[in-house]
Short mmCIF file of C-alpha atoms in Angstrom, two decimals:
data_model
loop_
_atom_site.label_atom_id
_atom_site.label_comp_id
_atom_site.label_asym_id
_atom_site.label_seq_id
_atom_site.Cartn_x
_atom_site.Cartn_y
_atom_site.Cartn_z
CA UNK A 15 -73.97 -8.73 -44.36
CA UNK A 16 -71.62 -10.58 -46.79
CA UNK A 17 -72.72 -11.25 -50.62
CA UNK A 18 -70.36 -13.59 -53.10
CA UNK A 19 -68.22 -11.25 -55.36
CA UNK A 20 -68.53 -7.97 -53.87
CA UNK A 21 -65.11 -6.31 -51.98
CA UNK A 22 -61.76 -7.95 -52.57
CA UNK A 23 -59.30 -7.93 -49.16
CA UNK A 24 -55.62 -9.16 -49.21
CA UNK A 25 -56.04 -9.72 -53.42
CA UNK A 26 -58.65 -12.44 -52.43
CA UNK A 27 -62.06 -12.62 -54.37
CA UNK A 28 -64.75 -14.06 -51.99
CA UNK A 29 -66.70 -16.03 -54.33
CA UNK A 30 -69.43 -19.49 -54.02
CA UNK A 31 -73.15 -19.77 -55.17
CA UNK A 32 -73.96 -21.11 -51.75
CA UNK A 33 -72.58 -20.99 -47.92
CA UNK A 34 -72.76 -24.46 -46.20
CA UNK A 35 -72.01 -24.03 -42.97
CA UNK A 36 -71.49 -21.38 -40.45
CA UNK A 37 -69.85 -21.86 -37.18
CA UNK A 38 -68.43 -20.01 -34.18
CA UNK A 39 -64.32 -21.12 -33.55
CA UNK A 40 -61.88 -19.22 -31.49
CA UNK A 41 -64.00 -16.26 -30.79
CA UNK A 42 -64.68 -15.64 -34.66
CA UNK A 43 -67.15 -16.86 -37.00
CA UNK A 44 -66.46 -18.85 -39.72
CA UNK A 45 -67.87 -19.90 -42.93
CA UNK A 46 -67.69 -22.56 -45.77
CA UNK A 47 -68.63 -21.87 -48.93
CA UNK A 48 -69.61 -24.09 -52.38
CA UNK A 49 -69.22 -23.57 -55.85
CA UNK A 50 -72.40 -25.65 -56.75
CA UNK A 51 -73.75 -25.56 -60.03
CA UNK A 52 -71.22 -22.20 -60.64
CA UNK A 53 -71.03 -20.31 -64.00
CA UNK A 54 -68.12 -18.26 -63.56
CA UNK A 55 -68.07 -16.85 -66.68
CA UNK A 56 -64.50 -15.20 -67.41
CA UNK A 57 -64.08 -15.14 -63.52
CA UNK A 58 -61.11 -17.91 -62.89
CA UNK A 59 -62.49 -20.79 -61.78
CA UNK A 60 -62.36 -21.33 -57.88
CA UNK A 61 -62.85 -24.21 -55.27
CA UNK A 62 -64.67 -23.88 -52.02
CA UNK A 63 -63.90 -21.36 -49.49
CA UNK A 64 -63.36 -20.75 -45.81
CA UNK A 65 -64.10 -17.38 -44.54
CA UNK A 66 -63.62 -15.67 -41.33
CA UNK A 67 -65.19 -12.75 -40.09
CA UNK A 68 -63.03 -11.13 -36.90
CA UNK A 69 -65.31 -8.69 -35.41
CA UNK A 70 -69.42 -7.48 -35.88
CA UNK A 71 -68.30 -4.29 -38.28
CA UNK A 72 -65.61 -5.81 -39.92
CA UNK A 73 -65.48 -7.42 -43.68
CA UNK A 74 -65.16 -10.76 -44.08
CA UNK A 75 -61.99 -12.23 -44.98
CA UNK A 76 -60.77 -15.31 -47.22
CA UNK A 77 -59.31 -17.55 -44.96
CA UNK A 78 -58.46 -19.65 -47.63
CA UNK A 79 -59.21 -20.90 -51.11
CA UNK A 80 -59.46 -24.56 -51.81
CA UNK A 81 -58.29 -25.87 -55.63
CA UNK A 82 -61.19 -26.21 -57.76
CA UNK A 83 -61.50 -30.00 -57.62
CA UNK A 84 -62.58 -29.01 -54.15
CA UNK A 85 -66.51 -27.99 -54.86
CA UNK A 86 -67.53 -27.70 -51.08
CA UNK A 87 -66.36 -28.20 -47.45
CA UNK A 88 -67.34 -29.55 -44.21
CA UNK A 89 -66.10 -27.62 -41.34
CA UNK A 90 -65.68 -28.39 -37.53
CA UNK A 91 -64.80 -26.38 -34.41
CA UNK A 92 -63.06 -28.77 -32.02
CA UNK A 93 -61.16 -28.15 -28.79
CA UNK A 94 -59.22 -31.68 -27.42
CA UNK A 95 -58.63 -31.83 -23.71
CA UNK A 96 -56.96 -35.37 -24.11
CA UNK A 97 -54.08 -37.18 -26.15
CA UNK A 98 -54.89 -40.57 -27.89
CA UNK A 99 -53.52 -42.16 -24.62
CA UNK A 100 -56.47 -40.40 -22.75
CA UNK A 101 -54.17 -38.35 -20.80
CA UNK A 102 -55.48 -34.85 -20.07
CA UNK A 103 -53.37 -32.23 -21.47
CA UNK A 104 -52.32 -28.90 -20.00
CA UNK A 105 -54.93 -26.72 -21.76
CA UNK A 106 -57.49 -27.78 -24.62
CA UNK A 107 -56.23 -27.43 -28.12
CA UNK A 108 -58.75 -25.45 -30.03
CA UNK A 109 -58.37 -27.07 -33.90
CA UNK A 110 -60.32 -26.08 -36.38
CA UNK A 111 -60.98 -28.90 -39.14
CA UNK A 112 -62.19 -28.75 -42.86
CA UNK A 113 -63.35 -31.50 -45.00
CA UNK A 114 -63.42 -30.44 -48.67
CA UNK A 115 -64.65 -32.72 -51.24
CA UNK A 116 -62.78 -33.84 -53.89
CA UNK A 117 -64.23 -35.04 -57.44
CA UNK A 118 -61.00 -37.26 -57.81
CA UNK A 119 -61.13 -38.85 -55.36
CA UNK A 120 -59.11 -38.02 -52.13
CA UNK A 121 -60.98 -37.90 -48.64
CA UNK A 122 -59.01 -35.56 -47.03
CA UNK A 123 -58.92 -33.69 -44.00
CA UNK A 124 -57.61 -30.11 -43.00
CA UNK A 125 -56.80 -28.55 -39.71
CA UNK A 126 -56.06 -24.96 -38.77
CA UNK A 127 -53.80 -24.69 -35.59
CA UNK A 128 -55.58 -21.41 -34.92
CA UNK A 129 -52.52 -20.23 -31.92
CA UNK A 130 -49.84 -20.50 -35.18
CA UNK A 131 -51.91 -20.20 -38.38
CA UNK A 132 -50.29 -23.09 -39.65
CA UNK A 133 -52.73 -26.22 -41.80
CA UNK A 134 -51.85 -29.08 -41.27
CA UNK A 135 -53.46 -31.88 -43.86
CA UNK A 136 -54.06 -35.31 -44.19
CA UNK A 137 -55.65 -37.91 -46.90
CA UNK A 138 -57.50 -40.56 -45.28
CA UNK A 139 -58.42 -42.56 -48.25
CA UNK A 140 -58.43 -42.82 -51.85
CA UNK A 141 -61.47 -43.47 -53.96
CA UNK A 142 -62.37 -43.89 -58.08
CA UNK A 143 -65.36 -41.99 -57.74
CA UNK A 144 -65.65 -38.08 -56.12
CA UNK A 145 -65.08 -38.47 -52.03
CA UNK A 146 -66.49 -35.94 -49.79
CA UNK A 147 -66.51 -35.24 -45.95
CA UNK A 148 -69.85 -34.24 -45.02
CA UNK A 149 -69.37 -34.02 -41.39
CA UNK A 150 -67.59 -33.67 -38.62
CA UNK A 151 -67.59 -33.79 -34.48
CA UNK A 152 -65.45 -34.42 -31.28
CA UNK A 153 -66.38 -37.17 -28.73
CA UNK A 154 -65.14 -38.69 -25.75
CA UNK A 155 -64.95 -42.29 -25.65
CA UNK A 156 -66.61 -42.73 -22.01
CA UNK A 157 -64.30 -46.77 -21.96
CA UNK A 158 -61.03 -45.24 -23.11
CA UNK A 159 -61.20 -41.60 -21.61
CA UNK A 160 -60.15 -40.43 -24.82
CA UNK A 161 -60.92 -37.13 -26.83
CA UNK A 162 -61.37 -38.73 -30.48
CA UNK A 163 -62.70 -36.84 -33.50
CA UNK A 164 -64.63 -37.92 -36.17
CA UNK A 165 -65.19 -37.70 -40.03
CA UNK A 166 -67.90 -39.12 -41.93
CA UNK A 167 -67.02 -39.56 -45.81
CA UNK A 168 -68.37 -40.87 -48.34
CA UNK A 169 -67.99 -43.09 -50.05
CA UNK A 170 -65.01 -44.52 -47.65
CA UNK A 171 -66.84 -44.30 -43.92
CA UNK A 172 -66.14 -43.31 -40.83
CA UNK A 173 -63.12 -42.20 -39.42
CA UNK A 174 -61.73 -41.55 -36.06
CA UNK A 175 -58.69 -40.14 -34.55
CA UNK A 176 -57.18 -38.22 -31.90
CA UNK A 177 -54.77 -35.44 -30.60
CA UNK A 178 -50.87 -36.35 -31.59
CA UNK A 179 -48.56 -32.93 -31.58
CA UNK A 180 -46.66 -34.27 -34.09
CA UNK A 181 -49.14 -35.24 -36.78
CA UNK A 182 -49.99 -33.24 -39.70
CA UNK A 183 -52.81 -31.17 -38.12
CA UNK A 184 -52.12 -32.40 -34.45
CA UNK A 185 -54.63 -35.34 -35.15
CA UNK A 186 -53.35 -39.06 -35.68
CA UNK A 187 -56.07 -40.74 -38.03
CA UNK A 188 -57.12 -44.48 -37.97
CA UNK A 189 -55.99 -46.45 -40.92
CA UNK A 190 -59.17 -47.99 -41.49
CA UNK A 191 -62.50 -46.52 -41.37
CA UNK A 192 -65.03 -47.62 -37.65
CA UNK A 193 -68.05 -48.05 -39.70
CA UNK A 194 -68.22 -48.72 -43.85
CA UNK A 195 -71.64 -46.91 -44.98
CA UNK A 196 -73.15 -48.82 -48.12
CA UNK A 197 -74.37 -46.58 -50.77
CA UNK A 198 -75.05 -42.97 -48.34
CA UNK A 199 -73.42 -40.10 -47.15
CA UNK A 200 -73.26 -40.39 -43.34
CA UNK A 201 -75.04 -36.68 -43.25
CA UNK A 202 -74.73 -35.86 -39.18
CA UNK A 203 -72.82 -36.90 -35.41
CA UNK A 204 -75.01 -35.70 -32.39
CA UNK A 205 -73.68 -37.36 -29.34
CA UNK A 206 -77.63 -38.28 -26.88
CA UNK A 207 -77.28 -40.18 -23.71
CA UNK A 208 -73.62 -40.48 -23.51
CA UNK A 209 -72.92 -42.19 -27.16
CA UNK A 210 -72.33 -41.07 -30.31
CA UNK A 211 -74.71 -41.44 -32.95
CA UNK A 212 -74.64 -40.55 -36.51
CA UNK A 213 -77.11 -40.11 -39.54
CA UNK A 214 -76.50 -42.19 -42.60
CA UNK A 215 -79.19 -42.19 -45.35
CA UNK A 216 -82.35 -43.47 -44.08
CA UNK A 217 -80.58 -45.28 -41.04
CA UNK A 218 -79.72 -43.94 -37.52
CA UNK A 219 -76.40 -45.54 -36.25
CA UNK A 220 -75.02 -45.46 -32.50
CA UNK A 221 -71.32 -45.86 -31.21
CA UNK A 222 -70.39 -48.68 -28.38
CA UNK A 223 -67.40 -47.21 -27.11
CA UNK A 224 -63.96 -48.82 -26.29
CA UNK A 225 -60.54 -50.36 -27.42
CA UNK A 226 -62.88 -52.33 -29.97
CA UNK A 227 -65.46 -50.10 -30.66
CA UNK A 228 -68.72 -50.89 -32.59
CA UNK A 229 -71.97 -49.43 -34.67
CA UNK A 230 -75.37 -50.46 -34.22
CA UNK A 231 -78.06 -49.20 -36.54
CA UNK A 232 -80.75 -48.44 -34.08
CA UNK A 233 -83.30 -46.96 -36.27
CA UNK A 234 -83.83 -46.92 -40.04
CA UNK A 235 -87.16 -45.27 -41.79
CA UNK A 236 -87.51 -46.93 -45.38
CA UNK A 237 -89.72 -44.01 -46.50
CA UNK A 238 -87.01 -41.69 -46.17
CA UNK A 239 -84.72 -40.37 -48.69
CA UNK A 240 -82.20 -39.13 -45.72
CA UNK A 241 -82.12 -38.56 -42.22
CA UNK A 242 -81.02 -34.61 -41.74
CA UNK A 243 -80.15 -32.08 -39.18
CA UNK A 244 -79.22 -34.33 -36.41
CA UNK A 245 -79.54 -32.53 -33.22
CA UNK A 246 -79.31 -33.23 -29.35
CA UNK A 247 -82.33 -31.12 -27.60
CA UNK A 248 -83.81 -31.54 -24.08
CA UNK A 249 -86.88 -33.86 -23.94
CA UNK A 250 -88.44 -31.43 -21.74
CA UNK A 251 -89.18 -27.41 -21.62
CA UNK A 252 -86.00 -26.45 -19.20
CA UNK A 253 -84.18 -29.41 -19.45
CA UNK A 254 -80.69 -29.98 -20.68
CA UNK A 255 -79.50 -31.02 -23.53
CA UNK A 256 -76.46 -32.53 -22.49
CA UNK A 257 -78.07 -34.07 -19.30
CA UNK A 258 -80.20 -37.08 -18.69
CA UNK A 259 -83.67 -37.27 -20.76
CA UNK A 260 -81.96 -35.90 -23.76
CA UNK A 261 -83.39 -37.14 -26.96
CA UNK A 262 -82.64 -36.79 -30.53
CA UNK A 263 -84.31 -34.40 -33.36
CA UNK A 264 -83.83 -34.89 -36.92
CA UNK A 265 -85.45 -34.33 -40.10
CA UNK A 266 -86.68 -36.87 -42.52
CA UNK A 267 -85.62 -35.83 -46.27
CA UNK A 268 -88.91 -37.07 -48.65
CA UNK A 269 -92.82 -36.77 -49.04
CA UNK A 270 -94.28 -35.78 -46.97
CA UNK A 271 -91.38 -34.40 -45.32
CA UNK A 272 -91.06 -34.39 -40.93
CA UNK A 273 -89.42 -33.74 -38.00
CA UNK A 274 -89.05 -36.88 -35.52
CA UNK A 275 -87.84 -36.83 -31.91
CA UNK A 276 -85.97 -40.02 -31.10
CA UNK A 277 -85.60 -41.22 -27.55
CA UNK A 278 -82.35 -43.43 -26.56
CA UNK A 279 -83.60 -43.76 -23.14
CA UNK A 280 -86.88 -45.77 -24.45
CA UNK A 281 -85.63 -48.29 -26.61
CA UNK A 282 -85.45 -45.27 -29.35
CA UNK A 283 -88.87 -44.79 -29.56
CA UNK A 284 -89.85 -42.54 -32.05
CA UNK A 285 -92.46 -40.02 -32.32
CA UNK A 286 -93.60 -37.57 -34.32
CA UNK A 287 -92.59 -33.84 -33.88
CA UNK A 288 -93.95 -31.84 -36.91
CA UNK A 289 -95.24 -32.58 -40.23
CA UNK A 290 -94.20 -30.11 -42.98
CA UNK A 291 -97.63 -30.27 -44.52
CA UNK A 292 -99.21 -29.17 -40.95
CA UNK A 293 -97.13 -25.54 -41.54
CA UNK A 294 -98.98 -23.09 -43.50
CA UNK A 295 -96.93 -21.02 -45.86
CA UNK A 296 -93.98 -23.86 -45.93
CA UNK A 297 -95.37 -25.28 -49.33
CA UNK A 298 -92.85 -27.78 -51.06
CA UNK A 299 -89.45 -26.31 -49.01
CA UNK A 300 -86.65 -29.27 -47.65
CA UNK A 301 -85.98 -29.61 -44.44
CA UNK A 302 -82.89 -28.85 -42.41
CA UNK A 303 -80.03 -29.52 -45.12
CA UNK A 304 -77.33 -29.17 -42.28
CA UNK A 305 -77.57 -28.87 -38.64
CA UNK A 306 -80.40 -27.48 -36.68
CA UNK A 307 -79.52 -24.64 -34.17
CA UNK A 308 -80.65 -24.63 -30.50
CA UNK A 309 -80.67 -21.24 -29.30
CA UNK A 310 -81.38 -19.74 -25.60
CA UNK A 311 -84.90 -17.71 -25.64
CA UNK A 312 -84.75 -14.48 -23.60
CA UNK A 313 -85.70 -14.75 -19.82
CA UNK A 314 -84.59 -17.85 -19.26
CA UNK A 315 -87.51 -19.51 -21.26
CA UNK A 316 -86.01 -22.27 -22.17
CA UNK A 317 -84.05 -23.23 -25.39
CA UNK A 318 -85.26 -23.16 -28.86
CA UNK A 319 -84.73 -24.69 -31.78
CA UNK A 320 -83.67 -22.84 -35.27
CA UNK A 321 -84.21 -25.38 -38.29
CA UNK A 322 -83.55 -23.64 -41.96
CA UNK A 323 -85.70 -24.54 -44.88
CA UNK A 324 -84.29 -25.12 -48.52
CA UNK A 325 -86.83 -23.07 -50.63
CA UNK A 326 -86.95 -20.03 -52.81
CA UNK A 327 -87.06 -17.69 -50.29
CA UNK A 328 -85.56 -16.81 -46.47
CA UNK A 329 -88.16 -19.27 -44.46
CA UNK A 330 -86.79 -21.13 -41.78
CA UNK A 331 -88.75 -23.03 -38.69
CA UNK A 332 -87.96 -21.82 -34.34
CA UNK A 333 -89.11 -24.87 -32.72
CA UNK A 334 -90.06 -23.78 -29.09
CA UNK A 335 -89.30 -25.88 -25.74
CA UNK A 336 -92.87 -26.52 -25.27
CA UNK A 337 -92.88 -28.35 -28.80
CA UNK A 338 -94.49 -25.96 -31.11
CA UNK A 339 -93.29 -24.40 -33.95
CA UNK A 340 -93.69 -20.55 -36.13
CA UNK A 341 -92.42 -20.04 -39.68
CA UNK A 342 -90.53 -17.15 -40.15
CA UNK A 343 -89.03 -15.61 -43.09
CA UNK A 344 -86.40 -13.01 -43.65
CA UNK A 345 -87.38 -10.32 -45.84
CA UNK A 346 -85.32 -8.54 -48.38
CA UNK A 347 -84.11 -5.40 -46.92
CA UNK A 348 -82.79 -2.30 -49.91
CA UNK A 349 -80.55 -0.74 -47.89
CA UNK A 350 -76.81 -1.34 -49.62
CA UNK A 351 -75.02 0.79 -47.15
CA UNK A 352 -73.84 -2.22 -45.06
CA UNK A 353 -72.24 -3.84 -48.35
CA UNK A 354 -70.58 -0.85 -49.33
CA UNK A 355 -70.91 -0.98 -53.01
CA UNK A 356 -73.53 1.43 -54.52
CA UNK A 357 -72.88 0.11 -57.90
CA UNK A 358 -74.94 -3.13 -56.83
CA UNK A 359 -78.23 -2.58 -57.72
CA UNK A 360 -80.17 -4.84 -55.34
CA UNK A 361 -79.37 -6.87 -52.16
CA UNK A 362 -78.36 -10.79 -52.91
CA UNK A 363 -81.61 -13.24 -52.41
CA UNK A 364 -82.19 -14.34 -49.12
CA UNK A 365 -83.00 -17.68 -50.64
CA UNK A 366 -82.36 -21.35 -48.68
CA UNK A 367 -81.27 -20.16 -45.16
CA UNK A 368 -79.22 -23.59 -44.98
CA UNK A 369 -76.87 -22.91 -41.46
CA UNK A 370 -77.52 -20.42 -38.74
CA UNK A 371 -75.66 -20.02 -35.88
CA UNK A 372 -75.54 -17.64 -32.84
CA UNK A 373 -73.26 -14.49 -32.72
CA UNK A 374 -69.37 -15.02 -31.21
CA UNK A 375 -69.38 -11.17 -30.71
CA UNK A 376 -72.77 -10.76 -29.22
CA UNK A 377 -75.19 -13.70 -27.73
CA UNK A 378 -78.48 -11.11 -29.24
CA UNK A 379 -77.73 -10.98 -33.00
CA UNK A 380 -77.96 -14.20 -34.86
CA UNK A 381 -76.40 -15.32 -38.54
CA UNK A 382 -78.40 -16.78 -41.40
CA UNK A 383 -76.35 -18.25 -44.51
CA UNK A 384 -77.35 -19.83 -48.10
CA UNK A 385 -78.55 -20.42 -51.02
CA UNK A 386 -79.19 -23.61 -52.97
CA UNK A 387 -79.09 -23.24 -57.22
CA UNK A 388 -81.11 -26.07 -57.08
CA UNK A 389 -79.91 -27.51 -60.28
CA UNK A 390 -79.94 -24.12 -62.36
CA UNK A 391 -76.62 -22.65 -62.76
CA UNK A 392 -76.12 -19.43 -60.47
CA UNK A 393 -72.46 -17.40 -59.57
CA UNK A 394 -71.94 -15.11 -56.09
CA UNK A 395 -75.17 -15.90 -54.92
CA UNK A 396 -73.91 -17.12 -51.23
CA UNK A 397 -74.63 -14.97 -48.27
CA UNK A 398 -74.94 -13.70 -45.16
CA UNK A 399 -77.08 -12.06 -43.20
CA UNK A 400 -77.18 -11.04 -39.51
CA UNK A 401 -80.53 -9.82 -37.45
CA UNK A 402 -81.17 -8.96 -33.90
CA UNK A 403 -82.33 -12.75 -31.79
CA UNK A 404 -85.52 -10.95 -30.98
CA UNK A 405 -86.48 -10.39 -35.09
CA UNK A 406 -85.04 -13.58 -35.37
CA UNK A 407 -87.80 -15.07 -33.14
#
């Protein structure tokens, strides 16, 4: 269990009124936090931070503290098994790689070499208006052989680059962005079918790779605020995600608001998954703010489908192989043992489960994150909670 504000290790305050994303790197598991809509009060003022959590029963740790121009963070685990030539190198380099935003301005990227502990950072554009990286991936260009990673900004587009030794970070970045967005954030990468796709606004783009690569849009929905959550799931109860038949999920940000299933391998036909209104219980929540979660279901049953809900409590959505769904809702336990302050008189609110993600120490206990203020202003109201898979489901 982790709350904002409570326990201070190495003379670091962990701190953020929400966690954004939570992801497994390196055999730990990481998250970014956001200073949304913070009051601090006489607290110091603090940017976004990464933390790291080493083992099941150990605290969390600061990793690091971004300035405070630095409100949130994207954040990436990537391993690169070629150079930018294409040639395969000796092992893969695990890297992992934060976006934070930056209301001046700067898109920048940094990287963790996690073998050294050494960051390595680079600014890949300039802006007059706040810049932001909002996501993040790894992909192999199936023309050039090469490992290339990716970073969606806004308001500057999409970036690529690849493994270099002697670049800041170990990644040499393009000049110039692949694809200029026009007025969204590109939100999500899922790579379906062999290509890369990614999620910007309404519009669904995918990658032609090559020397000369280019970007098709190859669906848009006008009705849609945003496309969110774009993940790769099997089109089929026991198929494979990353085999043939794969299609695309994603939700669709506005009223009413759905879940689609997008198929490259027919034209990208698209067909309804789940309607929010169809849910009882779900009432006005958003859909998938970040990525959804596939998850393996005991006894080889197939592969599931975690999708958290932005609402005033802990619901969040398993989608099951065989296309139905369950709400489920995490309930707020009193026990304050596990955060090891009995001055704190109640556990945090288990409000806007917004990334999950599946244990790096054990494959049967899975990690909820959060909180959205929601436009009122909150402080040390991000957290973390971890429950057994089977409560889970």
């Amino acid at each position: 269990m982790y709350q904002a504000g409570l326990g201070v290790r190495e003379g670091r305050f962990p701190a953020g009124t929400e966690i954004r994303e939570l992801i497994r790197h390196f055999g730990k598991l990481y998250a970014a936090t956001a200073v949304r809509d913070d009051r601090p009060g006489a607290a110091p003022m603090a940017g976004a931070q990464l933390l790291r959590l080493d083992a099941e029963e150990a605290g969390w740790r600061v990793q690091r503290t971004f300035e405070p121009t630095a409100g949130r963070m994207s954040l990436a685990s990537l391993a690169l098994a070629t150079d930018r030539h294409g040639h395969p190198l000796r092992a893969p380099v695990p890297l992992l790689v934060a976006g934070p935003a930056d209301c001046q301005g700067a898109t920048r990227i940094a990287t963790l070499d996690e073998r050294t502990g050494v960051w390595g950072e680079r600014t890949l554009a300039t802006s007059a208006r706040p810049a932001c990286v909002r996501c993040l991936c790894t992909h192999r260009d199936r023309v050039t052989g090469v490992d290339r990673v990716f970073a969606g900004a806004f308001p500057s587009g999409v970036f690529s680059g690849a493994y270099h030794p002697i670049e800041p970070g170990q990644i040499a970045w393009q000049a110039a962005p692949e694809l200029v967005p026009c007025a969204h954030r590109p939100l999500a990468f899922a790579v379906c079918d062999g290509a890369l796709h990614v999620a910007i606004g309404p519009q669904l783009y995918r990658r032609t790779d090559g020397a000369q690569p280019r970007w098709d849009v190859v669906c848009t929905w006008p009705e849609a605020a945003a496309l969110r959550g774009l993940t790769t799931i099997a089109a089929r109860a026991g198929g494979d995600p990353a085999g043939e038949g794969a299609c695309l999920l994603a939700a669709l940000a506005g009223e009413p608001a759905r879940v689609v299933r997008v198929d490259p391998r027919d034209g990208y036909r698209v067909t309804d998954d789940l309607d929010l209104r169809d849910v009882a219980g779900a009432g006005d929540a958003a859909l998938a703010d970040h990525a959804m979660t596939p998850i393996d279901l005991p006894a080889g049953r197939g592969r599931a489908t975690l999708i958290g809900l932005e609402a005033r409590d802990g619901r969040y959505l398993v989608r099951y192989p065989d296309h139905h769904y369950e709400l489920r809702e995490l309930r707020d336990l009193r026990d304050l043992r596990d955060l090891r302050d009995p001055g704190r008189a109640a556990m945090p609110r288990l409000a806007s489960p917004r990334t999950l993600a599946v244990s790096p120490f054990d494959a049967t206990t899975v990690y909820f994150a959060g909180f959205a203020p929601g436009g009122s202003r909150e402080h040390d109201t991000a957290w973390v909670y971890a429950a057994p898979l089977d409560v889970a489901l």
